[in-house]
Amino acid sequence: QETTLLNYHRSPHRRADNGTPGMGDFRQGKTGADIILPVPEGTVVKSTSGELLADLTGAGARFVVAEGGRGGLGNAALASKARKAPGFALLGEPGEERDVVLELKSVADVALVGFPSAGKSSLIAAMSSARPKIADYPFTTLVPNLGVVSAGDTRYTVADVPGLIPGASQGKGLGLDFLRHIERCAVIVHVLDTAAFETDREPVEDLRIIEAELAAYQGDLTQVEGYVPLMERPRVIVLNKIDTISPEEVQKRIDCIHTAYPDIPVMTISALTGEGLDEVVDYIL
């Protein structure tokens, strides 16, 4: 039931209880109690050098960060024929002390990617009951928004993640904030603005830049067995805001994208009017 790592930001140092010393009459000391740190699903545990230690997905997933020390033997365990009642015991070993980095990556089936102001937030609002902040200026979305979409009897989760710019895979703009949240997604949806806000931008050029950033990104989960690179996952191109230009212009843009990316399906939608929404929801499923 955890949803955030905020508690660890406020209190980063956690210590388990010590065990207790042995006592007379053959009574052993108590073992120190475990300290269990609850984290949200999708939390990644890394060493301070960046090595992936654990990827905690699925209910009940757990990882032992630090082992407790072994308890010392009491005097009864040290008795021998020569010394039947030794007046000494062995000290216990200290437990492990370790620094780790916790990072939360969204657990979503589908990622909506695109330049700032391409209409990703409007699209997730139209597809689901999520209510992200929507405005016509860049970087309105500063954190991922998650929505649940119903397609017939099936439900899937969609992440609307912060827009990116050239150089995002090196951390420019909100690039790493964006890219780390799509590492788990099964499907990537490119959201393109058919009537680009800036006059010097074209949807095909936007797509080329985003594809290059996806190809260049090397995330933590690449160390996990069975990891599928982002460029090998199913991708869909969604042309948004088709209500702002003529059907002839929309078709020209579709033809242009098909020429540059013939293997990626292209769909059209207006998040504002809902045109094409049902078809996109079903196709993504």
Short mmCIF file of C-alpha atoms in Angstrom, two decimals:
data_model
loop_
_atom_site.label_atom_id
_atom_site.label_comp_id
_atom_site.label_asym_id
_atom_site.label_seq_id
_atom_site.Cartn_x
_atom_site.Cartn_y
_atom_site.Cartn_z
CA GLN A 1 0.00 0.00 0.00
CA GLU A 2 3.01 2.33 -0.22
CA THR A 3 2.85 4.94 -2.97
CA THR A 4 5.95 7.07 -2.37
CA LEU A 5 9.55 6.96 -1.14
CA LEU A 6 9.14 10.27 0.66
CA ASN A 7 9.62 8.72 4.12
CA TYR A 8 13.16 7.68 3.19
CA HIS A 9 13.96 11.16 1.92
CA ARG A 10 13.00 12.55 5.33
CA SER A 11 14.58 9.73 7.37
CA PRO A 12 17.35 8.14 5.31
CA HIS A 13 19.05 6.24 8.16
CA ARG A 14 17.38 3.04 9.39
CA ARG A 15 18.78 0.65 11.99
CA ALA A 16 17.51 -2.73 13.16
CA ASP A 17 17.51 -3.57 16.89
CA ASN A 18 20.48 -5.29 18.49
CA GLY A 19 20.24 -8.78 19.92
CA THR A 20 20.52 -9.22 23.71
CA PRO A 21 23.34 -10.92 25.68
CA GLY A 22 22.97 -14.45 26.98
CA MET A 23 21.86 -14.95 30.58
CA GLY A 24 22.34 -17.52 33.31
CA ASP A 25 20.68 -20.93 33.52
CA PHE A 26 21.47 -21.72 29.87
CA ARG A 27 19.26 -18.91 28.56
CA GLN A 28 20.34 -17.64 25.16
CA GLY A 29 20.11 -13.99 24.21
CA LYS A 30 17.29 -12.92 21.92
CA THR A 31 17.94 -12.43 18.23
CA GLY A 32 17.61 -8.83 17.06
CA ALA A 33 14.30 -8.19 15.29
CA ASP A 34 14.34 -7.63 11.50
CA ILE A 35 13.55 -4.16 10.25
CA ILE A 36 11.34 -4.30 7.16
CA LEU A 37 11.22 -1.20 4.98
CA PRO A 38 8.03 -0.99 2.87
CA VAL A 39 8.44 0.51 -0.62
CA PRO A 40 6.06 1.07 -3.55
CA GLU A 41 5.85 -1.52 -6.31
CA GLY A 42 8.35 -0.66 -9.01
CA THR A 43 11.13 0.41 -6.63
CA VAL A 44 14.66 -0.30 -7.83
CA VAL A 45 17.46 -0.85 -5.29
CA LYS A 46 20.94 0.20 -6.42
CA SER A 47 24.37 0.45 -4.85
CA THR A 48 25.95 3.88 -4.51
CA SER A 49 28.08 3.03 -7.57
CA GLY A 50 24.92 2.42 -9.67
CA GLU A 51 24.90 -1.40 -9.68
CA LEU A 52 21.37 -2.83 -9.80
CA LEU A 53 20.75 -4.94 -6.68
CA ALA A 54 17.00 -5.59 -6.87
CA ASP A 55 13.96 -4.74 -8.98
CA LEU A 56 10.95 -4.96 -6.66
CA THR A 57 7.89 -5.63 -8.79
CA GLY A 58 4.92 -7.79 -7.83
CA ALA A 59 3.26 -8.18 -4.46
CA GLY A 60 5.54 -9.64 -1.79
CA ALA A 61 8.82 -8.94 -3.59
CA ARG A 62 11.59 -8.36 -1.06
CA PHE A 63 15.34 -7.95 -0.89
CA VAL A 64 17.74 -8.27 2.07
CA VAL A 65 19.88 -5.13 2.05
CA ALA A 66 21.96 -5.93 5.16
CA GLU A 67 22.39 -9.14 7.15
CA GLY A 68 22.46 -9.15 10.94
CA GLY A 69 25.58 -10.41 12.70
CA ARG A 70 25.84 -13.91 14.12
CA GLY A 71 25.25 -14.17 17.87
CA GLY A 72 28.10 -15.11 20.23
CA LEU A 73 28.24 -18.47 22.00
CA GLY A 74 27.34 -18.50 25.69
CA ASN A 75 29.56 -20.01 28.36
CA ALA A 76 27.62 -23.30 28.38
CA ALA A 77 28.52 -23.89 24.72
CA LEU A 78 32.20 -23.36 25.56
CA ALA A 79 32.35 -25.90 28.38
CA SER A 80 34.86 -28.73 28.12
CA LYS A 81 36.23 -31.52 30.28
CA ALA A 82 39.01 -29.24 31.44
CA ARG A 83 36.72 -26.27 32.14
CA LYS A 84 33.22 -27.35 33.02
CA ALA A 85 31.91 -23.89 33.91
CA PRO A 86 33.85 -21.27 31.95
CA GLY A 87 33.44 -17.76 33.21
CA PHE A 88 33.41 -16.19 29.76
CA ALA A 89 31.36 -16.11 26.55
CA LEU A 90 31.94 -15.00 22.96
CA LEU A 91 30.86 -11.63 21.71
CA GLY A 92 28.41 -11.51 18.81
CA GLU A 93 29.44 -10.18 15.41
CA PRO A 94 28.32 -6.73 14.31
CA GLY A 95 25.64 -6.61 11.62
CA GLU A 96 26.17 -5.25 8.11
CA GLU A 97 26.00 -1.54 7.43
CA ARG A 98 25.23 -0.53 3.86
CA ASP A 99 24.26 2.48 1.76
CA VAL A 100 21.76 1.92 -1.05
CA VAL A 101 19.85 4.14 -3.45
CA LEU A 102 16.08 3.67 -3.84
CA GLU A 103 14.45 4.83 -7.06
CA LEU A 104 10.82 4.48 -8.08
CA LYS A 105 10.03 3.65 -11.71
CA SER A 106 6.41 3.67 -12.85
CA VAL A 107 4.76 0.30 -13.38
CA ALA A 108 2.64 0.98 -16.45
CA ASP A 109 1.70 -1.09 -19.50
CA VAL A 110 1.79 1.80 -21.96
CA ALA A 111 3.96 4.93 -22.15
CA LEU A 112 2.84 8.10 -23.90
CA VAL A 113 5.96 9.88 -25.20
CA GLY A 114 6.42 13.06 -27.15
CA PHE A 115 7.67 16.60 -27.16
CA PRO A 116 6.36 19.08 -24.58
CA SER A 117 2.85 20.32 -25.45
CA ALA A 118 2.20 17.45 -27.89
CA GLY A 119 -1.04 16.67 -26.04
CA LYS A 120 -0.02 13.68 -23.92
CA SER A 121 -1.79 14.95 -20.81
CA SER A 122 -4.95 15.69 -22.80
CA LEU A 123 -4.82 12.19 -24.28
CA ILE A 124 -4.47 10.39 -20.94
CA ALA A 125 -7.29 12.52 -19.55
CA ALA A 126 -9.49 11.51 -22.49
CA MET A 127 -8.55 7.80 -22.24
CA SER A 128 -8.86 7.41 -18.47
CA SER A 129 -10.12 9.08 -15.31
CA ALA A 130 -6.71 10.66 -14.64
CA ARG A 131 -6.85 14.44 -14.29
CA PRO A 132 -3.38 15.82 -15.02
CA LYS A 133 -2.57 19.50 -15.27
CA ILE A 134 -3.07 20.60 -18.88
CA ALA A 135 -1.73 23.80 -20.45
CA ASP A 136 -0.25 24.94 -23.77
CA TYR A 137 3.25 25.68 -22.49
CA PRO A 138 6.24 23.27 -22.37
CA PHE A 139 6.90 21.08 -19.34
CA THR A 140 3.43 21.36 -17.86
CA THR A 141 3.90 17.75 -16.72
CA LEU A 142 6.72 17.55 -14.19
CA VAL A 143 5.95 14.09 -12.77
CA PRO A 144 4.43 11.01 -14.46
CA ASN A 145 0.66 10.75 -14.49
CA LEU A 146 -0.85 7.27 -14.35
CA GLY A 147 -4.27 6.39 -15.69
CA VAL A 148 -6.28 3.17 -15.95
CA VAL A 149 -7.91 2.56 -19.33
CA SER A 150 -10.82 0.17 -19.89
CA ALA A 151 -10.95 -1.59 -23.26
CA GLY A 152 -13.90 -3.96 -23.24
CA ASP A 153 -13.37 -6.40 -20.37
CA THR A 154 -9.66 -5.60 -20.11
CA ARG A 155 -7.94 -2.82 -18.21
CA TYR A 156 -4.42 -1.51 -18.69
CA THR A 157 -2.38 1.31 -17.19
CA VAL A 158 -1.00 4.25 -19.15
CA ALA A 159 1.79 6.60 -18.06
CA ASP A 160 1.88 10.16 -19.34
CA VAL A 161 5.49 11.09 -18.66
CA PRO A 162 7.28 14.46 -18.88
CA GLY A 163 8.08 15.68 -22.38
CA LEU A 164 11.61 15.42 -23.64
CA ILE A 165 13.98 17.43 -25.77
CA PRO A 166 17.12 16.58 -27.76
CA GLY A 167 19.78 15.32 -25.37
CA ALA A 168 17.27 13.83 -22.93
CA SER A 169 19.19 10.54 -22.71
CA GLN A 170 22.11 12.57 -21.30
CA GLY A 171 19.84 14.26 -18.78
CA LYS A 172 18.89 17.49 -20.58
CA GLY A 173 15.52 19.02 -19.82
CA LEU A 174 13.42 16.49 -17.94
CA GLY A 175 14.94 13.69 -20.00
CA LEU A 176 15.99 11.21 -17.34
CA ASP A 177 12.82 11.87 -15.35
CA PHE A 178 10.97 10.93 -18.53
CA LEU A 179 13.01 8.00 -19.73
CA ARG A 180 13.32 6.04 -16.48
CA HIS A 181 9.54 5.77 -16.24
CA ILE A 182 9.11 3.92 -19.54
CA GLU A 183 11.64 1.15 -18.87
CA ARG A 184 8.87 -1.24 -17.79
CA CYS A 185 6.25 -0.37 -20.41
CA ALA A 186 5.21 -3.04 -22.92
CA VAL A 187 4.00 -0.55 -25.56
CA ILE A 188 5.33 2.89 -26.48
CA VAL A 189 2.91 5.42 -27.99
CA HIS A 190 4.44 8.37 -29.82
CA VAL A 191 2.12 11.38 -29.47
CA LEU A 192 2.76 13.92 -32.22
CA ASP A 193 1.28 17.40 -32.58
CA THR A 194 -0.20 17.74 -36.07
CA ALA A 195 -0.25 21.51 -35.72
CA ALA A 196 3.09 21.97 -33.96
CA PHE A 197 3.08 24.89 -31.53
CA GLU A 198 6.46 26.12 -32.78
CA THR A 199 6.49 26.93 -36.48
CA ASP A 200 9.99 25.47 -36.99
CA ARG A 201 8.95 21.98 -35.86
CA GLU A 202 7.54 19.15 -37.92
CA PRO A 203 6.02 15.95 -36.48
CA VAL A 204 8.39 13.70 -38.47
CA GLU A 205 11.42 15.55 -37.10
CA ASP A 206 9.94 15.28 -33.58
CA LEU A 207 9.58 11.54 -34.08
CA ARG A 208 13.13 11.16 -35.35
CA ILE A 209 14.53 12.98 -32.30
CA ILE A 210 12.47 10.91 -29.85
CA GLU A 211 13.42 7.63 -31.52
CA ALA A 212 17.10 8.64 -31.28
CA GLU A 213 16.73 9.36 -27.56
CA LEU A 214 15.03 5.99 -26.97
CA ALA A 215 17.84 4.22 -28.81
CA ALA A 216 20.54 6.08 -26.85
CA TYR A 217 19.07 5.52 -23.39
CA GLN A 218 20.77 2.90 -21.21
CA GLY A 219 18.72 2.44 -18.05
CA ASP A 220 19.24 0.40 -14.88
CA LEU A 221 16.95 -2.41 -15.99
CA THR A 222 19.23 -3.33 -18.91
CA GLN A 223 21.05 -5.44 -16.29
CA VAL A 224 17.91 -7.55 -15.71
CA GLU A 225 17.72 -10.89 -17.52
CA GLY A 226 15.21 -10.80 -20.36
CA TYR A 227 15.26 -7.00 -20.71
CA VAL A 228 13.90 -5.87 -24.09
CA PRO A 229 15.49 -2.68 -25.49
CA LEU A 230 13.07 0.21 -25.95
CA MET A 231 13.49 0.19 -29.72
CA GLU A 232 12.43 -3.47 -29.92
CA ARG A 233 9.09 -2.95 -28.19
CA PRO A 234 5.80 -2.43 -30.04
CA ARG A 235 5.36 1.24 -30.93
CA VAL A 236 2.36 3.19 -32.20
CA ILE A 237 2.28 6.71 -33.61
CA VAL A 238 -0.72 8.83 -32.65
CA LEU A 239 -1.28 12.13 -34.47
CA ASN A 240 -3.08 14.38 -32.00
CA LYS A 241 -5.03 17.63 -32.50
CA ILE A 242 -6.39 16.64 -35.93
CA ASP A 243 -9.31 18.99 -35.24
CA THR A 244 -6.99 21.97 -35.77
CA ILE A 245 -6.13 21.32 -39.44
CA SER A 246 -7.94 20.11 -42.55
CA PRO A 247 -8.36 16.39 -43.40
CA GLU A 248 -6.14 16.90 -46.45
CA GLU A 249 -3.32 18.23 -44.24
CA VAL A 250 -3.79 15.32 -41.84
CA GLN A 251 -3.43 12.83 -44.71
CA LYS A 252 -0.29 14.59 -45.94
CA ARG A 253 1.29 14.19 -42.52
CA ILE A 254 0.27 10.52 -42.34
CA ASP A 255 1.84 9.88 -45.76
CA CYS A 256 5.00 11.70 -44.71
CA ILE A 257 5.32 9.58 -41.54
CA HIS A 258 4.62 6.36 -43.45
CA THR A 259 7.46 7.23 -45.82
CA ALA A 260 9.93 7.79 -42.98
CA TYR A 261 8.68 4.99 -40.67
CA PRO A 262 6.83 2.39 -42.76
CA ASP A 263 6.93 -0.27 -40.01
CA ILE A 264 5.19 1.74 -37.27
CA PRO A 265 1.38 2.02 -37.46
CA VAL A 266 -0.09 5.54 -37.51
CA MET A 267 -3.41 6.53 -35.95
CA THR A 268 -5.17 9.88 -35.70
CA ILE A 269 -7.02 11.37 -32.77
CA SER A 270 -8.40 14.54 -31.28
CA ALA A 271 -8.10 14.39 -27.50
CA LEU A 272 -10.32 17.47 -27.36
CA THR A 273 -13.29 16.13 -29.33
CA GLY A 274 -12.71 12.41 -28.74
CA GLU A 275 -12.46 11.62 -32.46
CA GLY A 276 -10.54 8.36 -33.00
CA LEU A 277 -10.24 7.72 -29.24
CA ASP A 278 -11.97 4.31 -29.14
CA GLU A 279 -9.92 3.02 -32.06
CA VAL A 280 -6.65 4.01 -30.35
CA VAL A 281 -7.69 2.48 -27.01
CA ASP A 282 -8.55 -0.83 -28.71
CA TYR A 283 -5.47 -0.87 -30.93
CA ILE A 284 -3.11 -0.32 -28.01
CA LEU A 285 -4.73 -3.29 -26.26
#
